[in-house]
mmCIF file of C-alpha atoms in Angstrom:
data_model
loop_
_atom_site.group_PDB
_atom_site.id
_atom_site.type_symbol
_atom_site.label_atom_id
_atom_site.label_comp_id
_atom_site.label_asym_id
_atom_site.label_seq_id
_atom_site.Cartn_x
_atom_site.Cartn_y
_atom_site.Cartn_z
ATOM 1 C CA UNK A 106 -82.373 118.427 66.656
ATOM 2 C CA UNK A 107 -83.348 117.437 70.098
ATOM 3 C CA UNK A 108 -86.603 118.621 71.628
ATOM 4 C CA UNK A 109 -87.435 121.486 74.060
ATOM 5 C CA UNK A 110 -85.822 120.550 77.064
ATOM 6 C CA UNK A 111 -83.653 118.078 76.373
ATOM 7 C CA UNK A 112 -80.055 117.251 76.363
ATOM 8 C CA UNK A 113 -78.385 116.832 73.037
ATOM 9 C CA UNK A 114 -76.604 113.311 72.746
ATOM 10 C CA UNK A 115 -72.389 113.255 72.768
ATOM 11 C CA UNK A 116 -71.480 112.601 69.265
ATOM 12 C CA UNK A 117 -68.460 109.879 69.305
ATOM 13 C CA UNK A 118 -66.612 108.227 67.011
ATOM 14 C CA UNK A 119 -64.928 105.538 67.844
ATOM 15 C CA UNK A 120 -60.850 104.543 66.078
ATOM 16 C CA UNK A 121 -60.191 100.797 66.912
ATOM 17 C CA UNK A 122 -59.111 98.265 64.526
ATOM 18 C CA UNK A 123 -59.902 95.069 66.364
ATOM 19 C CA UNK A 124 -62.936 94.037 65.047
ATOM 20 C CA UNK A 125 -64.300 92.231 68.004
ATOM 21 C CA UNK A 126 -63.734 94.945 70.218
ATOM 22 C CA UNK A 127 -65.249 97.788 67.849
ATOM 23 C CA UNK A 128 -68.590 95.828 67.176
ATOM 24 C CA UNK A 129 -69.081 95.141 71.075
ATOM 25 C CA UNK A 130 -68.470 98.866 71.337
ATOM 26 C CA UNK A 131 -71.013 99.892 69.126
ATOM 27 C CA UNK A 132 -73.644 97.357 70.454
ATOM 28 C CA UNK A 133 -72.816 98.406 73.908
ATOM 29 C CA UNK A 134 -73.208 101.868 73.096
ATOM 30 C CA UNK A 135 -76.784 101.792 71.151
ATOM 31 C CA UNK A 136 -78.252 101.159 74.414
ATOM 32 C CA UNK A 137 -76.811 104.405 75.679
ATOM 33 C CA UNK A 138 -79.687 107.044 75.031
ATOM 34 C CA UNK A 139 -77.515 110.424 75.569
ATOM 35 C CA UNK A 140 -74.241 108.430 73.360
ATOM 36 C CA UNK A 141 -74.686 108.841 69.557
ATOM 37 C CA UNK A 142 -71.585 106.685 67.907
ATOM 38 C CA UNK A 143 -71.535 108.625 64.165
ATOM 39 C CA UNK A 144 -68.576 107.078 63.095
ATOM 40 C CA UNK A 145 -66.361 104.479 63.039
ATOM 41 C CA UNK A 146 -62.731 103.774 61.948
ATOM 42 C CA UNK A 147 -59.695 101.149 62.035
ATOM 43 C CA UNK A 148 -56.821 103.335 61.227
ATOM 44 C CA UNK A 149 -55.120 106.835 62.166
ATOM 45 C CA UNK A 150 -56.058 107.852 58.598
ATOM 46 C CA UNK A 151 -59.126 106.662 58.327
ATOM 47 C CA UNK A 152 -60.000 108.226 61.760
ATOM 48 C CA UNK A 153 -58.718 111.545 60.844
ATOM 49 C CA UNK A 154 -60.784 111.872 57.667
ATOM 50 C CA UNK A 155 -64.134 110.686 59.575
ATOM 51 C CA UNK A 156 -63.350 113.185 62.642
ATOM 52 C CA UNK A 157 -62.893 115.750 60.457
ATOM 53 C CA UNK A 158 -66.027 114.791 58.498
ATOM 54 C CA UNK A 159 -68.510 114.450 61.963
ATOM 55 C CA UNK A 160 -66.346 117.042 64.069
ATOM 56 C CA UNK A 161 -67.389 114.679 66.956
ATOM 57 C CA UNK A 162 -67.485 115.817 70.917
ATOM 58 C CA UNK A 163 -65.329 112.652 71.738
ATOM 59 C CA UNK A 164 -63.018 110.657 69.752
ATOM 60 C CA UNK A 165 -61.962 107.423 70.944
ATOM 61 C CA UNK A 166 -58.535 106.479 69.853
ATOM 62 C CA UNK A 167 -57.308 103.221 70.089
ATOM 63 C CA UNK A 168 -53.195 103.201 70.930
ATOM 64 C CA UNK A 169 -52.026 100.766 68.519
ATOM 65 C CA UNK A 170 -53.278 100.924 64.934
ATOM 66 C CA UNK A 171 -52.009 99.555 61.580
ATOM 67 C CA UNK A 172 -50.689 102.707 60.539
ATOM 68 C CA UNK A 173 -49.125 104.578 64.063
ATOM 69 C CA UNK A 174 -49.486 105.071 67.397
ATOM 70 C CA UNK A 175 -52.488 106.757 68.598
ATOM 71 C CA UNK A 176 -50.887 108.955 71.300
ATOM 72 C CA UNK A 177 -48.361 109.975 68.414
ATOM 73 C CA UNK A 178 -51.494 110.732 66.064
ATOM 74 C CA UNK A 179 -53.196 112.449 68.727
ATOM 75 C CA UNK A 180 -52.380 115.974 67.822
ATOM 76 C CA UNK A 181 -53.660 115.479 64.576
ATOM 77 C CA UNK A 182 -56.975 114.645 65.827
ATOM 78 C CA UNK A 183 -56.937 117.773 67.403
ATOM 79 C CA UNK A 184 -55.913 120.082 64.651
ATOM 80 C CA UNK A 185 -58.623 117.827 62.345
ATOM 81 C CA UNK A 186 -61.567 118.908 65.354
ATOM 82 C CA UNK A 187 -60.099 121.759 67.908
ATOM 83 C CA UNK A 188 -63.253 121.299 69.746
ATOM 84 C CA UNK A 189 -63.559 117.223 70.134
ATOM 85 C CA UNK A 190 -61.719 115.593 73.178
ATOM 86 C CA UNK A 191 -59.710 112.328 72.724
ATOM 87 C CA UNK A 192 -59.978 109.560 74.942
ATOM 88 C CA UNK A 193 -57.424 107.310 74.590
ATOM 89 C CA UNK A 194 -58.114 103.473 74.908
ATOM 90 C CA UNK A 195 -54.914 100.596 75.377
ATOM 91 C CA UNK A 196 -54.057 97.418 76.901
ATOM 92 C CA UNK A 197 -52.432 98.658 79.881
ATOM 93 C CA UNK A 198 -51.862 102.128 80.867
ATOM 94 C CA UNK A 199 -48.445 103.463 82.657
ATOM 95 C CA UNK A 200 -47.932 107.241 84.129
ATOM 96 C CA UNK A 201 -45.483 107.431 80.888
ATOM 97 C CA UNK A 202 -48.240 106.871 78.704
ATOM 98 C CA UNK A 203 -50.817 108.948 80.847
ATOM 99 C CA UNK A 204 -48.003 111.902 80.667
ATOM 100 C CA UNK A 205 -47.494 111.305 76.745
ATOM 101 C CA UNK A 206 -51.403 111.737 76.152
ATOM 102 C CA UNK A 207 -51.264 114.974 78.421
ATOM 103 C CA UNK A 208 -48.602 116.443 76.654
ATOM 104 C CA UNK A 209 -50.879 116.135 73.250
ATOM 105 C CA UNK A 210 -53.580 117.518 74.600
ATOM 106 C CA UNK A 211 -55.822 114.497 75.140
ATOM 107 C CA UNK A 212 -58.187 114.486 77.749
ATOM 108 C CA UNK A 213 -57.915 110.745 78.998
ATOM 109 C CA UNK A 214 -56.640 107.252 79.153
ATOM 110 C CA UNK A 215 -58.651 104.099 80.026
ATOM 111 C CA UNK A 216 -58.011 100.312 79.270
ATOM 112 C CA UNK A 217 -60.067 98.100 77.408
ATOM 113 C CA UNK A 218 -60.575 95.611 80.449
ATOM 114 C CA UNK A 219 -62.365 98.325 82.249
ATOM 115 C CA UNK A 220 -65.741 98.273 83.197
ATOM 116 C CA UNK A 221 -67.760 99.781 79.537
ATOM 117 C CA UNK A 222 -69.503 102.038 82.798
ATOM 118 C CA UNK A 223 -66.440 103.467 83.203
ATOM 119 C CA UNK A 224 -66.056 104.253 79.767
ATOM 120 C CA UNK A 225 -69.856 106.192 79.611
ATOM 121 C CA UNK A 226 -68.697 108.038 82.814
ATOM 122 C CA UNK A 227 -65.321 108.973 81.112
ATOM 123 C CA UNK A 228 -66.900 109.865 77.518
ATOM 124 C CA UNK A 229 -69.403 112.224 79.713
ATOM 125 C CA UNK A 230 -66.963 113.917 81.678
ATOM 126 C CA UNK A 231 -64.458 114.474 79.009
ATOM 127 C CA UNK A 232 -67.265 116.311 77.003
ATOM 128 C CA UNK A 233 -68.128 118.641 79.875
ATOM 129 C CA UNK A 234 -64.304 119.239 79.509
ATOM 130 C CA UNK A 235 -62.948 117.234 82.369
ATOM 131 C CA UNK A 236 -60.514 114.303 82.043
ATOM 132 C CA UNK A 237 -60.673 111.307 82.788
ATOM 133 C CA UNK A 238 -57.468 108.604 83.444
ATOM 134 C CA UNK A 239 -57.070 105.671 85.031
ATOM 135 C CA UNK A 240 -56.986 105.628 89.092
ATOM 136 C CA UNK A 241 -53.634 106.344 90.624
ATOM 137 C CA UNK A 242 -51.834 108.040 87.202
ATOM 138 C CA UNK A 243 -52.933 110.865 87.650
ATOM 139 C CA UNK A 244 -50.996 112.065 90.159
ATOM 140 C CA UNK A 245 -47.643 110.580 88.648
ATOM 141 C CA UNK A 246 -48.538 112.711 85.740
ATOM 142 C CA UNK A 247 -48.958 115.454 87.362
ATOM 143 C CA UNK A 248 -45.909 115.252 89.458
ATOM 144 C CA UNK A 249 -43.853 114.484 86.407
ATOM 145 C CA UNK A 250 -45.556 117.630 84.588
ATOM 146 C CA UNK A 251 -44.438 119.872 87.537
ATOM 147 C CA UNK A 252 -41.067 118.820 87.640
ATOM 148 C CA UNK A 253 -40.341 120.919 84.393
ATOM 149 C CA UNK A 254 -38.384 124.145 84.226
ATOM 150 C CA UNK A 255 -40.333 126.872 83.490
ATOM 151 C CA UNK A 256 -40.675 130.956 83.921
ATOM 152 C CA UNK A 257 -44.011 132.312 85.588
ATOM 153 C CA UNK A 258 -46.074 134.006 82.771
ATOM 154 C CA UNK A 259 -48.273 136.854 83.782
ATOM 155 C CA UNK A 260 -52.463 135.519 84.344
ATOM 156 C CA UNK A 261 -55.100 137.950 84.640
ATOM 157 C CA UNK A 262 -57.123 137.686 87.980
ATOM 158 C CA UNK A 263 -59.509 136.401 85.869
ATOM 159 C CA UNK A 264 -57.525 133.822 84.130
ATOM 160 C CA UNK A 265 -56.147 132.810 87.875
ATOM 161 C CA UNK A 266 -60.046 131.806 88.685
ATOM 162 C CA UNK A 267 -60.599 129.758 85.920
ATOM 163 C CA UNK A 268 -57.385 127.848 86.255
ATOM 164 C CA UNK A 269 -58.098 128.126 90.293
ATOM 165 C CA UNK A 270 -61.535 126.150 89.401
ATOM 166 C CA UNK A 271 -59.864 123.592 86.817
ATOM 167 C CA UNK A 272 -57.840 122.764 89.273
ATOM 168 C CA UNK A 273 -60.689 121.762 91.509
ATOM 169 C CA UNK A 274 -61.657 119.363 88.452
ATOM 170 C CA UNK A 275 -64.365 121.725 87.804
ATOM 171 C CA UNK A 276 -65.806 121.377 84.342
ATOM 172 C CA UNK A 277 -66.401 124.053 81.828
ATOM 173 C CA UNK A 278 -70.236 124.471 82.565
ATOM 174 C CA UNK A 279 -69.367 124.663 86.413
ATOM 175 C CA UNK A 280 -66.907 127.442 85.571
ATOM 176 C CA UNK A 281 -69.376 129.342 83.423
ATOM 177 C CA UNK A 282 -71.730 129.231 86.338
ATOM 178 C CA UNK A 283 -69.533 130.248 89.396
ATOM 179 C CA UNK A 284 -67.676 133.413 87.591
ATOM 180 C CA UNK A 285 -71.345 134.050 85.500
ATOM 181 C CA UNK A 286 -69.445 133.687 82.143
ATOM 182 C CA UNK A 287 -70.232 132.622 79.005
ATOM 183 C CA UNK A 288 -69.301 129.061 78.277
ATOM 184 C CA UNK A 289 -67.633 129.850 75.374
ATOM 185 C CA UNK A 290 -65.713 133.025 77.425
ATOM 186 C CA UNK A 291 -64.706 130.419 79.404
ATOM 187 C CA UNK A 292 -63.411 128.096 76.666
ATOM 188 C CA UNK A 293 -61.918 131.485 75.207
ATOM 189 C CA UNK A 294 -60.004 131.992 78.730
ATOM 190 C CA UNK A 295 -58.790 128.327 78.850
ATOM 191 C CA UNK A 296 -57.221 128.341 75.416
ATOM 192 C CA UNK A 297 -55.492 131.966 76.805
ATOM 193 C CA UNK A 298 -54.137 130.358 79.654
ATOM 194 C CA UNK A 299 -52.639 127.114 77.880
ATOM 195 C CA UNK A 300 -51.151 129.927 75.132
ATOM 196 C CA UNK A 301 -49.360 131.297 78.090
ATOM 197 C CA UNK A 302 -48.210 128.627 80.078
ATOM 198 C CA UNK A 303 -47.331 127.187 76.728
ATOM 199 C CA UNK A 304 -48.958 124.157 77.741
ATOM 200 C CA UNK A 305 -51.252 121.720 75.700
ATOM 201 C CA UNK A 306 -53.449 120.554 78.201
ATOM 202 C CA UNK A 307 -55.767 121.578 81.433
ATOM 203 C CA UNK A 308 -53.463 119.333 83.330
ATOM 204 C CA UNK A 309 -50.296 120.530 82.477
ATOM 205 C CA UNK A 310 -51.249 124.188 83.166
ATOM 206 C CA UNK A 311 -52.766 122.991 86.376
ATOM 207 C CA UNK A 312 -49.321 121.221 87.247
ATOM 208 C CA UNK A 313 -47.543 124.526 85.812
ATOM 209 C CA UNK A 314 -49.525 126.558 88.098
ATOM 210 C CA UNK A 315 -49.062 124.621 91.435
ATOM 211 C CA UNK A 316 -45.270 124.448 90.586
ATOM 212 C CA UNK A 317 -45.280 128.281 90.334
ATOM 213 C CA UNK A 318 -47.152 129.560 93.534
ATOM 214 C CA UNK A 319 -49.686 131.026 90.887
ATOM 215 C CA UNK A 320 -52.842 128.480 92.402
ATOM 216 C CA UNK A 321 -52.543 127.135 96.086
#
């Protein structure tokens, strides 16, 4: 338990099957005081059974693995821990592949040549329930997410702040504080507004939204 005062640290774990790559990882991240890495895998099984086991605040999922493709497995990740985000790691990143881990409901998509500051910035806004991709797909994603067909669905004015303030890239704790919610009424409004839109993601309801005149 963390003392009086203090912040507790993001529990990760980490899904990468490149050796190399996982152990700099982990020595990277024990000098990160507010980053606890509880777990670490090398396979989309193996990764389910320790994220259900830690019920972590970030997964990091690796794209290829022996046994599947991460952004395929993603989904499972989530029904294993509804509340962790996954943070998707690969090679080299395309809007296709950015759009893919929005439609599973992942909350971002980095490459491994990135700066390992970038990750620590991504794992910290990801856990306050922001996402975090790499610069310039995001708005390809978004574009290709409003393209869809789709029927307005009927918000409350409530629900049309929220999504109003996610839009903004306003995280969950920002939310709570502007409306004077609850941060878990807010997380409770969220998961109402992706029921409706029939959406898996922030970012797709966001893209929904603009589409459909129902956020400016």
């Amino acid at each position: 338990m963390p003392e009086p005062g203090t912040t507790r640290p993001l529990r990760v774990v980490l899904v990468e099957d490149h050796s190399m790559v996982a152990e700099a990882l982990e020595i990277a991240f024990a000098d990160v005081p507010d980053i606890n890495l509880v777990a670490s895998a090398q396979s989309v099984e193996s990764g389910l059974a320790v994220t259900r086991a830690h019920r972590p605040d970030v997964v990091v999922l690796d794209r290829r693995l022996p046994d599947g493709d991460g952004i395929d497995a993603l989904p499972r990740f989530r029904e294993q821990s509804p509340h962790s985000q996954v943070l998707v790691l690969t090679g080299e990143a395309t809007t296709n592949m950015a759009a893919r881990v929005v439609a599973a409901g992942g909350a971002g998509l980095l490459v491994k040549t990135g700066l390992f500051t970038d990750l620590v910035a991504a794992l910290r806004r990801v856990a306050a329930g922001s996402s975090a991709f790499e610069p310039g797909l995001l708005a390809g994603v978004l574009d290709r997410l409003a393209s869809r067909d789709s029927a307005e669905p009927m918000l409350t004015a409530r629900e049309r702040q929220v999504l109003a303030l996610i839009a903004e890239g306003a995280a969950t704790e920002r939310i709570a504080a502007e409306l004077n919610l609850a941060k878990n009424t807010v997380r409770n409004h969220i998961q109402r507004i992706l029921g409706k839109l029939n959406v898996h993601s922030k970012l797709e309801a966001v893209a929904f939204a603009r589409r459909n005149g129902l956020i400016d």
